[in-house]
Tab-separated table of C-alpha atoms in Angstrom:
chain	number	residue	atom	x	y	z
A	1	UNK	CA	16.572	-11.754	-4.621
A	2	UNK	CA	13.592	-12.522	-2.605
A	3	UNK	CA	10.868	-10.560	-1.544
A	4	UNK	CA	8.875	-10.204	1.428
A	5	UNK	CA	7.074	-13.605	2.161
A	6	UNK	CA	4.078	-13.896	4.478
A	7	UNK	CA	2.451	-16.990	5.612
A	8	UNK	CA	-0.172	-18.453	6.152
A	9	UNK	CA	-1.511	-17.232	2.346
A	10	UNK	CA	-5.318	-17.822	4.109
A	11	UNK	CA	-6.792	-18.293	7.382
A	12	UNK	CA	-9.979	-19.123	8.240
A	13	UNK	CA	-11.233	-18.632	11.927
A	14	UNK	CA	-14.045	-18.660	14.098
A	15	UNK	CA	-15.083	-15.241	15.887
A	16	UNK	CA	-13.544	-14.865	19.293
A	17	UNK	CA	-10.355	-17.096	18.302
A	18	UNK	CA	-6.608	-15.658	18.325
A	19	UNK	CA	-4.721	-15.370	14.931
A	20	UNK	CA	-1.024	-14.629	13.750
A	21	UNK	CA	-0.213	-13.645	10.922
A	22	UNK	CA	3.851	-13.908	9.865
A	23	UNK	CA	5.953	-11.677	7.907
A	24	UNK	CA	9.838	-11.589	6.916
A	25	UNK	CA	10.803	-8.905	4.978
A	26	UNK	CA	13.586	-8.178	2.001
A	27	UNK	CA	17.072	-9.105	3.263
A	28	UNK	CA	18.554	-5.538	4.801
A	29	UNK	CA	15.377	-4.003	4.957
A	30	UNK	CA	15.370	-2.239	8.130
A	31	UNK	CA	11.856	-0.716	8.023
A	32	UNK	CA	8.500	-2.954	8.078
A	33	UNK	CA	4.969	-1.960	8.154
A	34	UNK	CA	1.309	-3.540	8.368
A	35	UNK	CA	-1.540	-2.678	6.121
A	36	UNK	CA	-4.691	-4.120	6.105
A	37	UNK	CA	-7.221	-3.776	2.778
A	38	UNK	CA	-10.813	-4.712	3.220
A	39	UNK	CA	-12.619	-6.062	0.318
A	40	UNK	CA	-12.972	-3.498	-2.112
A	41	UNK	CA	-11.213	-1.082	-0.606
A	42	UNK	CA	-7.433	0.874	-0.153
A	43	UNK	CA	-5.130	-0.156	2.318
A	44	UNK	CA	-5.259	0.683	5.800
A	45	UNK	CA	-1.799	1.506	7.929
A	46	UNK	CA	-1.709	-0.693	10.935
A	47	UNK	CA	1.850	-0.224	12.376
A	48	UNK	CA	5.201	-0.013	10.974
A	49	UNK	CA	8.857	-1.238	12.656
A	50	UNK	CA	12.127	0.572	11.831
A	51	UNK	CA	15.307	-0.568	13.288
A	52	UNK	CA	15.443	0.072	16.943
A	53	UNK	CA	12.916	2.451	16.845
A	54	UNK	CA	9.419	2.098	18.986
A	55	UNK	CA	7.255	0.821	16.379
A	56	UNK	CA	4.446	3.689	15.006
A	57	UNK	CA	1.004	1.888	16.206
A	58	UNK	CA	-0.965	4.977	15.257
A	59	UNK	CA	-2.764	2.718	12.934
A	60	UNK	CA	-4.027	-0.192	15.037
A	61	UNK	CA	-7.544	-0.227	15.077
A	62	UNK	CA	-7.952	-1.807	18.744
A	63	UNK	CA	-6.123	-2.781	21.793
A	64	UNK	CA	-6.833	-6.661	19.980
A	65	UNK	CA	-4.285	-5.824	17.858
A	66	UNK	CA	-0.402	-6.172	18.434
A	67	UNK	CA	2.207	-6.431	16.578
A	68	UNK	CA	5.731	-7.442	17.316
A	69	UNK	CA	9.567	-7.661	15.259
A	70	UNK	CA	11.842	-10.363	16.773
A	71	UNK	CA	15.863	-9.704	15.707
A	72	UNK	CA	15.013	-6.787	13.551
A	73	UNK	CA	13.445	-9.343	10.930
A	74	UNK	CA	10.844	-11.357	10.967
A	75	UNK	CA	7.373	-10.091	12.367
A	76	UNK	CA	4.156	-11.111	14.159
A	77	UNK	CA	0.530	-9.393	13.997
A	78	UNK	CA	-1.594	-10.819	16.378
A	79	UNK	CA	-5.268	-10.378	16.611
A	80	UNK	CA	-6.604	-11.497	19.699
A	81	UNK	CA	-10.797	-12.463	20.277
A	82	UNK	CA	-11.505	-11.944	16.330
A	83	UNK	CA	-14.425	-9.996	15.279
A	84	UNK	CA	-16.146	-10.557	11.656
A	85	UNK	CA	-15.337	-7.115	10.981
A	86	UNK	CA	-11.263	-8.094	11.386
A	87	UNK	CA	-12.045	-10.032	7.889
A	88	UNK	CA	-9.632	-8.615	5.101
A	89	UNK	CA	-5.878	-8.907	3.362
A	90	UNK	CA	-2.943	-8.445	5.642
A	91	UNK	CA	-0.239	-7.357	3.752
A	92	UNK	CA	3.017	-6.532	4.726
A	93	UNK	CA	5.515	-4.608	3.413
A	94	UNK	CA	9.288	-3.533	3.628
A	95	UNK	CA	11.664	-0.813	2.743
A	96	UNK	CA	15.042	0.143	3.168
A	97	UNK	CA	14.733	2.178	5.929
A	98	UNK	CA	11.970	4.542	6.640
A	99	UNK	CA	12.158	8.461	5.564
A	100	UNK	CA	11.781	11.148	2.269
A	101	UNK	CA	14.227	9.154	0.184
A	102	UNK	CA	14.330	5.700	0.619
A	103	UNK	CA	10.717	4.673	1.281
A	104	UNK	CA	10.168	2.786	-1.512
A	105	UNK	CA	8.142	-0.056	-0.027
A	106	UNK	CA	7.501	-3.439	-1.469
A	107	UNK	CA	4.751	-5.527	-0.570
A	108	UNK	CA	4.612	-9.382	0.053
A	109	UNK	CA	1.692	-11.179	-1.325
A	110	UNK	CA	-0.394	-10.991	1.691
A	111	UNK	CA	-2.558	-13.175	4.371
A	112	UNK	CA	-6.585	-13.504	3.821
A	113	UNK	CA	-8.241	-14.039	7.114
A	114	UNK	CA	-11.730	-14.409	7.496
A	115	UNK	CA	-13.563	-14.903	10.480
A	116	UNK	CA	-16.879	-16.633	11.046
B	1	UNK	CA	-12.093	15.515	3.571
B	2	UNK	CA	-10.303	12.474	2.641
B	3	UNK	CA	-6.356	12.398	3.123
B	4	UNK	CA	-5.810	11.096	-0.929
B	5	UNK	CA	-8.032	11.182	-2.999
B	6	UNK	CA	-8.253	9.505	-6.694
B	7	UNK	CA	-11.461	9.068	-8.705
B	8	UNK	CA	-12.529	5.226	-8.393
B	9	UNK	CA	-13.496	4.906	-12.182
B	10	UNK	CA	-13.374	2.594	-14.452
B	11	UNK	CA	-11.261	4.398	-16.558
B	12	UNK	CA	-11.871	3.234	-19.714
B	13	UNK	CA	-9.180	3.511	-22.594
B	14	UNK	CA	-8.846	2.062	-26.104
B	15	UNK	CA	-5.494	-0.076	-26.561
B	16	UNK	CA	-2.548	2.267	-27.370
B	17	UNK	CA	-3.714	4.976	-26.181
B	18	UNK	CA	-2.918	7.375	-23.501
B	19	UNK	CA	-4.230	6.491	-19.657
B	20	UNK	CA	-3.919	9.244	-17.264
B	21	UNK	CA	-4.533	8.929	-13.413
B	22	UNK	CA	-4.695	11.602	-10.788
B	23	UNK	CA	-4.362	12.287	-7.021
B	24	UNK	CA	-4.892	14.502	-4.941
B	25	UNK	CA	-3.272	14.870	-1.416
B	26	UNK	CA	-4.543	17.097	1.469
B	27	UNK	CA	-1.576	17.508	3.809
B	28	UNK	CA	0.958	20.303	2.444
B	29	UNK	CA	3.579	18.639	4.482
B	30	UNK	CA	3.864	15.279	2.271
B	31	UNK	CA	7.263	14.540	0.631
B	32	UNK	CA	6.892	11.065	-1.288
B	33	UNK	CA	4.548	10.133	-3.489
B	34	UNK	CA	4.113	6.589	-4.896
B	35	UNK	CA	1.823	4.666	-7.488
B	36	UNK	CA	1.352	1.214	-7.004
B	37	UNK	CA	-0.743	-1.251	-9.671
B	38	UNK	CA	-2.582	-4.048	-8.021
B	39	UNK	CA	-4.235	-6.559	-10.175
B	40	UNK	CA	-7.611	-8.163	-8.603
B	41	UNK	CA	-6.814	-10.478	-6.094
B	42	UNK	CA	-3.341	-9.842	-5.821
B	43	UNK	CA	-0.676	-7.530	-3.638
B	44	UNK	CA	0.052	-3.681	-4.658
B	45	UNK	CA	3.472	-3.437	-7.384
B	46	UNK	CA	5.651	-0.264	-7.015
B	47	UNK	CA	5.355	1.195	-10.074
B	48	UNK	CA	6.775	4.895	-9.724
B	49	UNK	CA	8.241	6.949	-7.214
B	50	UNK	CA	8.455	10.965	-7.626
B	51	UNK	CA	10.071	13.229	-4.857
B	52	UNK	CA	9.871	17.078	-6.399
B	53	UNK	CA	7.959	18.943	-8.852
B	54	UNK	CA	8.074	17.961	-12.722
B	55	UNK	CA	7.803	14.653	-14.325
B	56	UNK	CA	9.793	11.294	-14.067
B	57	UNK	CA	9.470	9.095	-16.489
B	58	UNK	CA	10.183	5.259	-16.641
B	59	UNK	CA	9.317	3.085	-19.806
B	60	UNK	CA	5.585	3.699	-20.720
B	61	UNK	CA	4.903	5.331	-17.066
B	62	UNK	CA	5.274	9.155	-16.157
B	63	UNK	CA	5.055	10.368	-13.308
B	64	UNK	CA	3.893	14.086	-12.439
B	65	UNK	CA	4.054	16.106	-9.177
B	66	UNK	CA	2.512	19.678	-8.422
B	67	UNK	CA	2.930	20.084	-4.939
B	68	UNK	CA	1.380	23.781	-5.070
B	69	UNK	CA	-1.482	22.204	-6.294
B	70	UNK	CA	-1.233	18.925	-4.233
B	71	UNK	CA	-1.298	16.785	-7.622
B	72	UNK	CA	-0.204	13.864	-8.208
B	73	UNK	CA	-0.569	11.867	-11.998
B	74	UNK	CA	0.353	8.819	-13.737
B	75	UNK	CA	0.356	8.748	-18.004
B	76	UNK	CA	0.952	5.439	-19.784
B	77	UNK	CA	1.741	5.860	-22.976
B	78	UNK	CA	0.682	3.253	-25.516
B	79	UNK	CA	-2.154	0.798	-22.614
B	80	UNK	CA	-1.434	-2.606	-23.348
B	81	UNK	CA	-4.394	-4.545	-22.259
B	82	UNK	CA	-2.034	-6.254	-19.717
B	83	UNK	CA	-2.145	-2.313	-17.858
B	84	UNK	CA	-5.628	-3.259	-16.949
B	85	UNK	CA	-5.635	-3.150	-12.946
B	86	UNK	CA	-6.631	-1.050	-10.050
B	87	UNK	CA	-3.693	1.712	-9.477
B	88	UNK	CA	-2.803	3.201	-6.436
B	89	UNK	CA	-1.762	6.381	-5.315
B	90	UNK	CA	-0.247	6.867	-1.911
B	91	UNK	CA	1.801	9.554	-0.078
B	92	UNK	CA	3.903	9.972	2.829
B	93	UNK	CA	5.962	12.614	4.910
B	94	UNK	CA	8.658	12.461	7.928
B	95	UNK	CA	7.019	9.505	9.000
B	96	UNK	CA	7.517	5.981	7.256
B	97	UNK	CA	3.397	5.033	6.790
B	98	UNK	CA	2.113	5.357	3.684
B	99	UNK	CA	-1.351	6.909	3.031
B	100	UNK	CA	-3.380	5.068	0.248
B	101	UNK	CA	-5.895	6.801	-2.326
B	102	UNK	CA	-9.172	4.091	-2.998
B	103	UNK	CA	-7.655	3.727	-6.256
B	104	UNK	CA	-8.340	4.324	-9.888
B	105	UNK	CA	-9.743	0.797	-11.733
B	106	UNK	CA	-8.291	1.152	-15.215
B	107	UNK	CA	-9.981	-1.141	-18.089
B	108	UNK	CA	-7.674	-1.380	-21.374
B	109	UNK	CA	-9.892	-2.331	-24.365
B	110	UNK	CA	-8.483	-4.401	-27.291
């Protein structure tokens, strides 16, 4: 089946601008999360979304960053007045639902942004 | 003290022979443990999943927990120098976010 998509694949920007970056995760997924991965470095938990749920923003670095889940699908990061430092791989990621057993998560292929 | 930690390498290994990758993990309460291969440029693969103490093996790929010792390790048997990549360890407990290690660059040599 299909995975988790993300779009765009890059984004250029200039500093100060707004981005969003799009996710939709594995059909019947119910839990989505937010990394980010600087270059040459791990990943970086931003936020994750399961079901209902308030979404866990223990991760997000700034009050520039939001994130949102429309429909308990498809989600938005936004990143609001971009700093160069904001530069790095977005990637997303879904799982069946979020706990001990069935975290397995699965990554989509991610969104470069760089700001200038 | 860093939350995972894996040596950053390059792990260098001769084709066919046996790769082995560790973790570490500082919070006692952790209950999943993941690795994850990421080739340069590209998104992190689920490679291995291991709950409870003892090994798990899939294919080439075993997977070993110690949670006394807070270990985590990942063997491939017989490196192909397609295993080349950058693998990740990461860990997780009640919550659903998954801590990352920096990762362990692994170079398979013909």
């Amino acid at each position: 089946g299909a995975g988790v998509s993300q779009s765009p694949s890059n984004k250029v920007t200039e500093k100060g601008k707004d981005v969003e970056l799009r996710c939709d995760p594995i059909s019947g997924h119910t839990a989505l999360y937010w990394y980010r991965q600087r270059l040459g470095q791990g990943l970086e938990f931003l936020i994750y979304f399961q079901g209902n749920s308030a979404p866990d923003k223990s991760g997000l670095p700034s009050d520039r960053f939001s994130a949102e889940r429309t429909g308990g699908s498809v989600s938005t990061l936004t990143i609001q007045r971009t700093q160069q430092e904001d530069s790095a791989v977005y990637l997303c990621a879904s799982s069946l639902m979020a706990g001990r057993s069935y975290n397995e998560q699965f990554f989509g292929p991610g969104t470069r942004l760089t700001v200038l | 003290q860093k939350e995972v930690e894996q040596n950053s390498g390059p792990l260098s290994v001769p084709e066919g022979a046996i790769a082995s990758l560790n973790c570490t993990y500082s919070d006692r309460g952790s209950q999943s443990f993941f690795w994850y291969r990421q080739y340069s440029g590209k998104s992190p693969e689920l490679i291995m999943s291991i709950y409870s103490n003892g090994d798990k093996e899939d294919g080439r790929f075993t997977a070993q927990l110690n949670k006394a010792s807070q270990y985590v390790s990942l063997l491939i048997r017989d490196s192909q120098p397609s295993d080349s990549a950058t693998y990740l360890c990461a860990v997780s407990g009640n919550t659903g976010k998954l801590i990352f290690g920096q990762g362990t660059t692994l170079q398979v040599k013909p």
